[in-house]
Short mmCIF file of C-alpha atoms in Angstrom, two decimals:
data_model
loop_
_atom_site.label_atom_id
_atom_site.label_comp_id
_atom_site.label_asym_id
_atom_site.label_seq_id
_atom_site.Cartn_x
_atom_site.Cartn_y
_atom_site.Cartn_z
CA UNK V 601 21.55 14.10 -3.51
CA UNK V 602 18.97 15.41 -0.74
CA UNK V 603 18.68 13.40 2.36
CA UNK V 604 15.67 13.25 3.93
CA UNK V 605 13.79 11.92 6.87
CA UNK V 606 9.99 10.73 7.27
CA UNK V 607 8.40 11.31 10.65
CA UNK V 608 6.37 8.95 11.77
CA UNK V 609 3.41 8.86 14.33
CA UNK V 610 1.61 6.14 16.10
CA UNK V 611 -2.46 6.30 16.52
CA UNK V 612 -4.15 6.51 20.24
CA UNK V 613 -7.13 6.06 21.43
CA UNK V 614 -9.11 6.17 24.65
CA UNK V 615 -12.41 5.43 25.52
CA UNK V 616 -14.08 6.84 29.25
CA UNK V 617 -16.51 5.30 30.40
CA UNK V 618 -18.83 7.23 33.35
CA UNK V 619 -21.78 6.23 35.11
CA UNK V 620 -23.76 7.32 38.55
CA UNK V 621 -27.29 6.89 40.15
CA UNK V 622 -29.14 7.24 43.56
CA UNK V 623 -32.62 6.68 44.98
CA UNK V 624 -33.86 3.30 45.88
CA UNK V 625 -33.39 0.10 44.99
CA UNK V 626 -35.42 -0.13 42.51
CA UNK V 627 -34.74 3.21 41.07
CA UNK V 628 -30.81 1.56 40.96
CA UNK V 629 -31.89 -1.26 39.53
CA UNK V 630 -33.54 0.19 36.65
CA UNK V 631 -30.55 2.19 36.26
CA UNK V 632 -28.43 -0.65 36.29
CA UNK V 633 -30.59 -1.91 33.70
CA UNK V 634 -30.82 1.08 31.47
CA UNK V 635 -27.06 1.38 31.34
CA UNK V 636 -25.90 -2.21 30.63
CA UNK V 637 -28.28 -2.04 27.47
CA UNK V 638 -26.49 1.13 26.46
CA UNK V 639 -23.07 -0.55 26.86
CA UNK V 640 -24.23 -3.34 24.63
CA UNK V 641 -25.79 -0.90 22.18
CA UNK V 642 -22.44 1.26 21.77
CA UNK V 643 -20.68 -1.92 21.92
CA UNK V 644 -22.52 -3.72 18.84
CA UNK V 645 -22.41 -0.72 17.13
CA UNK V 646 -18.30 -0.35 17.52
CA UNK V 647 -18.40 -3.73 16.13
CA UNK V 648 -20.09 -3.11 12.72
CA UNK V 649 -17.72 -0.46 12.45
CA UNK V 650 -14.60 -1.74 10.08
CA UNK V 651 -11.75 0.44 9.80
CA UNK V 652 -9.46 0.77 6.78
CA UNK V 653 -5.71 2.31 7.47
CA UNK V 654 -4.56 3.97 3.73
CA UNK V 655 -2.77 6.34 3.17
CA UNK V 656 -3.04 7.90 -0.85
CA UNK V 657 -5.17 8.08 -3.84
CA UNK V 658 -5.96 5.40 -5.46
CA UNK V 659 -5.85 3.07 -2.31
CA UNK V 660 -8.35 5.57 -0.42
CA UNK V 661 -10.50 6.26 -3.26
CA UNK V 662 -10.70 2.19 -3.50
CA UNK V 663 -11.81 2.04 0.44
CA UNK V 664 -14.50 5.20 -0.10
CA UNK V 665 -15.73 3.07 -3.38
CA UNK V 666 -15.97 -0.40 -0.94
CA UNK V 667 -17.65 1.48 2.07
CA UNK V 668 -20.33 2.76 -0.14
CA UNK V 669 -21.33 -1.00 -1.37
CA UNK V 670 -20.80 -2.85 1.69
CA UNK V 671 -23.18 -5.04 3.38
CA UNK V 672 -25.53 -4.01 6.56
CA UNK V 673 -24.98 -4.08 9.57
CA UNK V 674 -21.46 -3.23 8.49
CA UNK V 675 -19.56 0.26 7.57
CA UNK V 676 -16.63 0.95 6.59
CA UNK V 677 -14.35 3.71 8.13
CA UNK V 678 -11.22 5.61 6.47
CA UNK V 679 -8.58 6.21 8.56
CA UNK V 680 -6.31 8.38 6.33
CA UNK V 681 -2.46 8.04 7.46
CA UNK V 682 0.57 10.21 6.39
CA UNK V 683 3.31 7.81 5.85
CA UNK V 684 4.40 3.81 4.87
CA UNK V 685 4.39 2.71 8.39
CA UNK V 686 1.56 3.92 10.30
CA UNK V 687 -1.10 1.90 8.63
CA UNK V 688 0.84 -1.22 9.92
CA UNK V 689 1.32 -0.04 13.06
CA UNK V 690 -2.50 0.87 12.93
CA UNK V 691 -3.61 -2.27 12.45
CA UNK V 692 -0.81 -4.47 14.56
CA UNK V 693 -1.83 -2.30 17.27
CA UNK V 694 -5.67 -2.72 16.86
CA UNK V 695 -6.25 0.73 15.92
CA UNK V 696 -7.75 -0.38 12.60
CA UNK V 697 -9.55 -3.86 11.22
CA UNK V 698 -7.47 -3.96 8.11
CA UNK V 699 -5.09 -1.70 6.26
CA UNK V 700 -4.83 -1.01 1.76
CA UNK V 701 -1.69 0.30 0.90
CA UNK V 702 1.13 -2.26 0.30
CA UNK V 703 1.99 -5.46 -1.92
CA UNK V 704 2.93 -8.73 0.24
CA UNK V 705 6.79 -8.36 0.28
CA UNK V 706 6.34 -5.25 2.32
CA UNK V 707 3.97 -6.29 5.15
CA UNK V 708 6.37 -9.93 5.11
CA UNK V 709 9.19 -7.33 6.28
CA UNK V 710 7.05 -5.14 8.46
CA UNK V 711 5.99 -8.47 10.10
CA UNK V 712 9.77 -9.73 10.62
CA UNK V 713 10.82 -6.50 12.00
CA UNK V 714 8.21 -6.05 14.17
CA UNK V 715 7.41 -9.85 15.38
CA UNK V 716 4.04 -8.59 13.58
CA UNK V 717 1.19 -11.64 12.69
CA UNK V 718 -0.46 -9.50 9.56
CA UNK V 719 -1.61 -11.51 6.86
CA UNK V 720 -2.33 -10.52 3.33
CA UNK V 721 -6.16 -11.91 2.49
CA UNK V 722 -7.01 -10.12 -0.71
CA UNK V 723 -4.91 -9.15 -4.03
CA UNK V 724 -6.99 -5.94 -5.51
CA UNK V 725 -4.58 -4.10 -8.00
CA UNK V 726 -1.24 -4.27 -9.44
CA UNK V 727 0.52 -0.81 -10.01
CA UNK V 728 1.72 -0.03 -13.25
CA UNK V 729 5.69 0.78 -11.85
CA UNK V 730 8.94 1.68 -13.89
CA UNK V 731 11.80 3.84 -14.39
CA UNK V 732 11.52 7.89 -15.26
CA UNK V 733 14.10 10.23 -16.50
CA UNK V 734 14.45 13.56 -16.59
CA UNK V 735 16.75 13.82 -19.58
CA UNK V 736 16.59 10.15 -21.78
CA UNK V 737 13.93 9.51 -23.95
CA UNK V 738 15.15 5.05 -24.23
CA UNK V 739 17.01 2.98 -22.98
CA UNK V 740 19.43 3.19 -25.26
CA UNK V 741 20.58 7.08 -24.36
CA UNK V 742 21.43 5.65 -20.77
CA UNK V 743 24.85 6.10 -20.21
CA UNK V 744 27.44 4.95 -18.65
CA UNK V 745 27.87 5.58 -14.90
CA UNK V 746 24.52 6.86 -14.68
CA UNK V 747 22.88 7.52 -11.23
CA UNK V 748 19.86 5.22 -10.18
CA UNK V 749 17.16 6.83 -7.57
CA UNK V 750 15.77 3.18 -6.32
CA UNK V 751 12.98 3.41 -3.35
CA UNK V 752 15.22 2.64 0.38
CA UNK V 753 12.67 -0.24 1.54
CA UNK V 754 13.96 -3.84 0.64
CA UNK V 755 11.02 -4.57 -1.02
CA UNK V 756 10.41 -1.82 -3.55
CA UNK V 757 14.02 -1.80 -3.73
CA UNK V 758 14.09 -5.85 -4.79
CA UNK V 759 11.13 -5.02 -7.11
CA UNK V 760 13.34 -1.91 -8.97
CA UNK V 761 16.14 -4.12 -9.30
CA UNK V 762 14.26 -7.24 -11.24
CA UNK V 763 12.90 -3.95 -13.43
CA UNK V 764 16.22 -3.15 -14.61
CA UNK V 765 17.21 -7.11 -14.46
CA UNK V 766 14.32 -7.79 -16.96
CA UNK V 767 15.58 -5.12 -19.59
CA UNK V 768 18.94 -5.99 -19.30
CA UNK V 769 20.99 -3.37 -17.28
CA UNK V 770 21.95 -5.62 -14.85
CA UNK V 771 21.64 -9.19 -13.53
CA UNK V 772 20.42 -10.08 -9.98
CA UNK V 773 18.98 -13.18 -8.81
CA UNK V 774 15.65 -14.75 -9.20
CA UNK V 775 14.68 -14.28 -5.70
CA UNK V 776 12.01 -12.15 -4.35
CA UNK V 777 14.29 -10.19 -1.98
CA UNK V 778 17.42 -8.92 -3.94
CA UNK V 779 19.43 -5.39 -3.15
CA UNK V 780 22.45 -3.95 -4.84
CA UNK V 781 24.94 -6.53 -2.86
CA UNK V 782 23.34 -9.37 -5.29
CA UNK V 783 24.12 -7.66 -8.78
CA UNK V 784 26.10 -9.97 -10.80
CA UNK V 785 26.56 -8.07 -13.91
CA UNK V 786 26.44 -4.16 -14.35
CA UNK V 787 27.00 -3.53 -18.13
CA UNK V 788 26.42 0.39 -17.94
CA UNK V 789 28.00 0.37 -14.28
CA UNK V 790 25.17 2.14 -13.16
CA UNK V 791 25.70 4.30 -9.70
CA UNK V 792 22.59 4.02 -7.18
CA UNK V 793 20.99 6.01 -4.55
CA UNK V 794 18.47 4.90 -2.32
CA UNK V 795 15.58 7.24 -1.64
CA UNK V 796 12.60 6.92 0.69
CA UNK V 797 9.49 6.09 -1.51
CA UNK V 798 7.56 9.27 -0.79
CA UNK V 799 10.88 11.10 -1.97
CA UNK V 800 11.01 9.73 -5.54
CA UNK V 801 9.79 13.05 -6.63
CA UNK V 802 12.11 15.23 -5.30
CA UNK V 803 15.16 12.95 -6.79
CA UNK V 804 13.40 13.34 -10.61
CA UNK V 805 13.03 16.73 -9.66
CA UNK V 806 16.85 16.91 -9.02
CA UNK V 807 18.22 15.12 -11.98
CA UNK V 808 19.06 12.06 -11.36
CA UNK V 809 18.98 10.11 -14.74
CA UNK V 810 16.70 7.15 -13.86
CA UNK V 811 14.04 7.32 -11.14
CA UNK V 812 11.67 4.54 -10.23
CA UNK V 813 8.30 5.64 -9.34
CA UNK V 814 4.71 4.51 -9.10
CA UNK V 815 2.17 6.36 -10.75
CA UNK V 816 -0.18 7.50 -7.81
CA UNK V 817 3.18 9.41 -6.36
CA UNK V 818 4.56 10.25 -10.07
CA UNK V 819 1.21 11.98 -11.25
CA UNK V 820 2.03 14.83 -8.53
CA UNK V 821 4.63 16.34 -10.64
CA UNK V 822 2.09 15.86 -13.85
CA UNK V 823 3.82 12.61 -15.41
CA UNK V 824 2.02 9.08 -16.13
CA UNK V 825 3.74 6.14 -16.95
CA UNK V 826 3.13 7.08 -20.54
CA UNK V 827 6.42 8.70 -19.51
CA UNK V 828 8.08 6.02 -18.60
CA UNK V 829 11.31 5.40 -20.16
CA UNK V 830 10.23 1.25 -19.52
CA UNK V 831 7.92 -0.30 -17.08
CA UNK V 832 7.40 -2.99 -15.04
CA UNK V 833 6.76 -6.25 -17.28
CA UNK V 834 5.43 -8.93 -14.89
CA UNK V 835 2.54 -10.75 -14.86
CA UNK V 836 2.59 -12.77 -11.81
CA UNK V 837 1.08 -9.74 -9.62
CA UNK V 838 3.96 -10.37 -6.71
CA UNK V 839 3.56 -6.88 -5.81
CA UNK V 840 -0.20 -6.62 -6.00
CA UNK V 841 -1.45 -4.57 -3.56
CA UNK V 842 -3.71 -6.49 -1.10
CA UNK V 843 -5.73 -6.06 1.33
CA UNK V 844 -4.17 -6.81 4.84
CA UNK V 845 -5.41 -7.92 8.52
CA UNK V 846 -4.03 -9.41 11.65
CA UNK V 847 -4.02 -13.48 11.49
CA UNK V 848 -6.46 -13.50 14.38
CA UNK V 849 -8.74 -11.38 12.40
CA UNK V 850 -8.85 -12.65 9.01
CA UNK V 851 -11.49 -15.74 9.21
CA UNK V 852 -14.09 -13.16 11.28
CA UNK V 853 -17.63 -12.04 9.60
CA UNK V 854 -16.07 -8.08 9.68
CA UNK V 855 -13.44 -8.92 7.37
CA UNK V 856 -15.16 -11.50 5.28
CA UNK V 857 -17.76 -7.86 4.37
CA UNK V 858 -14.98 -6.13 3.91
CA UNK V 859 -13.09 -8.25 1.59
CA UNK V 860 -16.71 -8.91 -0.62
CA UNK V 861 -17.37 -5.03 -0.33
CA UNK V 862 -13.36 -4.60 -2.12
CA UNK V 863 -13.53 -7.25 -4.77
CA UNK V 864 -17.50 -5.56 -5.46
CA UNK V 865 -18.27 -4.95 -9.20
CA UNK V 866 -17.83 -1.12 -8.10
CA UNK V 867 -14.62 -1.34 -7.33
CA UNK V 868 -13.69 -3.43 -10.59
CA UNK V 869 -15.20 -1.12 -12.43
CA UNK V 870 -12.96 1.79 -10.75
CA UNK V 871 -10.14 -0.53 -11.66
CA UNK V 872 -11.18 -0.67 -15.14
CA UNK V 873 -11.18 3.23 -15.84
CA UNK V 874 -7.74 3.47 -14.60
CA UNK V 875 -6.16 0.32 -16.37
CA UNK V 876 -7.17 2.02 -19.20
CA UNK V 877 -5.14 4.77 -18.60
CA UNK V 878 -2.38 2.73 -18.21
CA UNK V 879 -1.72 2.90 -14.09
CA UNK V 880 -2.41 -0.35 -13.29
CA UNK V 881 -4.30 -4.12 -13.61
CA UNK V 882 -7.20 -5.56 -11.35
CA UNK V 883 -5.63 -8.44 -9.37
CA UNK V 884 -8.87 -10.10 -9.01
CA UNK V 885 -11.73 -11.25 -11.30
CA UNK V 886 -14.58 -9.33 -12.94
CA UNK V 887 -17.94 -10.37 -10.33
CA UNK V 888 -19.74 -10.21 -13.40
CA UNK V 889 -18.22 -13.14 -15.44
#
């Protein structure tokens, strides 16, 4: 197998603020005047302004859908990231209102590691994950000793696990938080390799027998989970992916428009179209029942 390394980047930003006058008092004093209101302005505007961390399609297309339904005085900005750990450190850092790219278990990890206070306020979707492979067509052609490509993160890598748990390959423990250390029973004593998430691809690419994937990351080598040799089969949307905000944040009239503008009838509706191609289940109710 391929090692490989993801480079990550932290946001900055800077603001400079500038001001001068002359003349006479009163000439100063309207000055004064004229530029406090301007501060207040740019201020009040900055405020309406609610940025969204994401990172990849469908998550982004989701926060495009949400800032073009919600509410004045309020929009909603994009900023686009390039990896799994910058929109957490976006938001931690107050570089973004909120981040949409990750299912509880992640951001409770993210928040341990980093003595992090992000909450998760809003459940919108629940991917449509499961296992790959390059050669077998069922589970039954899996054979024995084959290799395993599961995601490197605890969570995804807990959530791969009760996959293969649920149809039998193996036994782990009914706990959220599970890794290879807690298998109990390997009846096809399957081999695994952990691979970051982004790098899923590259291992299916490779060969390796079983590959777990999602389907935004698997549809970039043209598969769906149509092609899934088995999928996910839970129902209790533990992995949903929510919407997510610092503690501090979450009860404040910004966030309460964002969170109406992502469970909008729009953005069910987007949900809709794409459960029915089979990539995944709206985690919150239709508006319009």
């Amino acid at each position: 197998m391929k090692k490989w390394q993801l480079f990550t980047g932290v946001f900055t930003t800077a603001m400079l603020l500038a001001a001068c006058g002359n003349g006479n008092e009163a000439t100063e004093a309207s000055s004064t005047a004229s530029s406090s209101e301007s501060v207040t302005e740019t201020a009040s505007s900055e405020d309406t302004v609610i940025k969204v961390a994401s990172h990849t399609t469908p998550m982004t297309d989701i926060v495009e859908i949400a800032a073009s339904v919600v509410e004045e005085p309020y929009t909603i900005e994009l900023v686009e990231v390039s990896d799994n750990i910058q929109y957490n450190e976006a938001v931690f850092n107050d570089e973004a209102d909120a981040n949409f790219a990750q299912h509880e278990p992640f951001m409770q990890v993210f928040n341990e590691e980093r003595g992090a206070d992000l909450v998760a306020i809003q459940p919108i979707y629940n991917a449509v994950v499961g296992f790959y492979a390059p050669e077998y067509e069922t589970i039954d052609d899996i054979e024995d000793g084959a290799e395993v490509a599961i995601p490197s993160d605890a969570t995804n890598e807990a959530r791969a696990l009760h996959i293969l748990d649920a149809q039998g390959l193996i036994d782990v423990p009914d706990e959220t938080f599970v890794t290879v250390d807690d298998i109990t029973s390997n009846t096809k004593n399957l081999t695994f390799t952990s691979v970051d998430l982004l790098n899923l691809n590259a291992a299916y690419q490779d060969g390796v027998d079983l590959v777990f994937n999602y389907p935004t990351y698997i549809a970039e080598i043209d598969l769906t989970p149509a092609d899934a040799i088995f999928l996910e089969e839970d129902d209790t949307n533990r992995f949903a992916v929510q919407l997510v905000t610092r503690e501090g944040n979450a009860d404040s009239e910004k966030i309460q428009a964002l969170q109406k503008a992502f469970t909008s009838q729009e953005v069910y509706d987007f949900l809709e179209e794409l459960a029915a191609k089979g990539h995944l289940a709206p985690a919150f109710e239709d508006p319009s029942k």
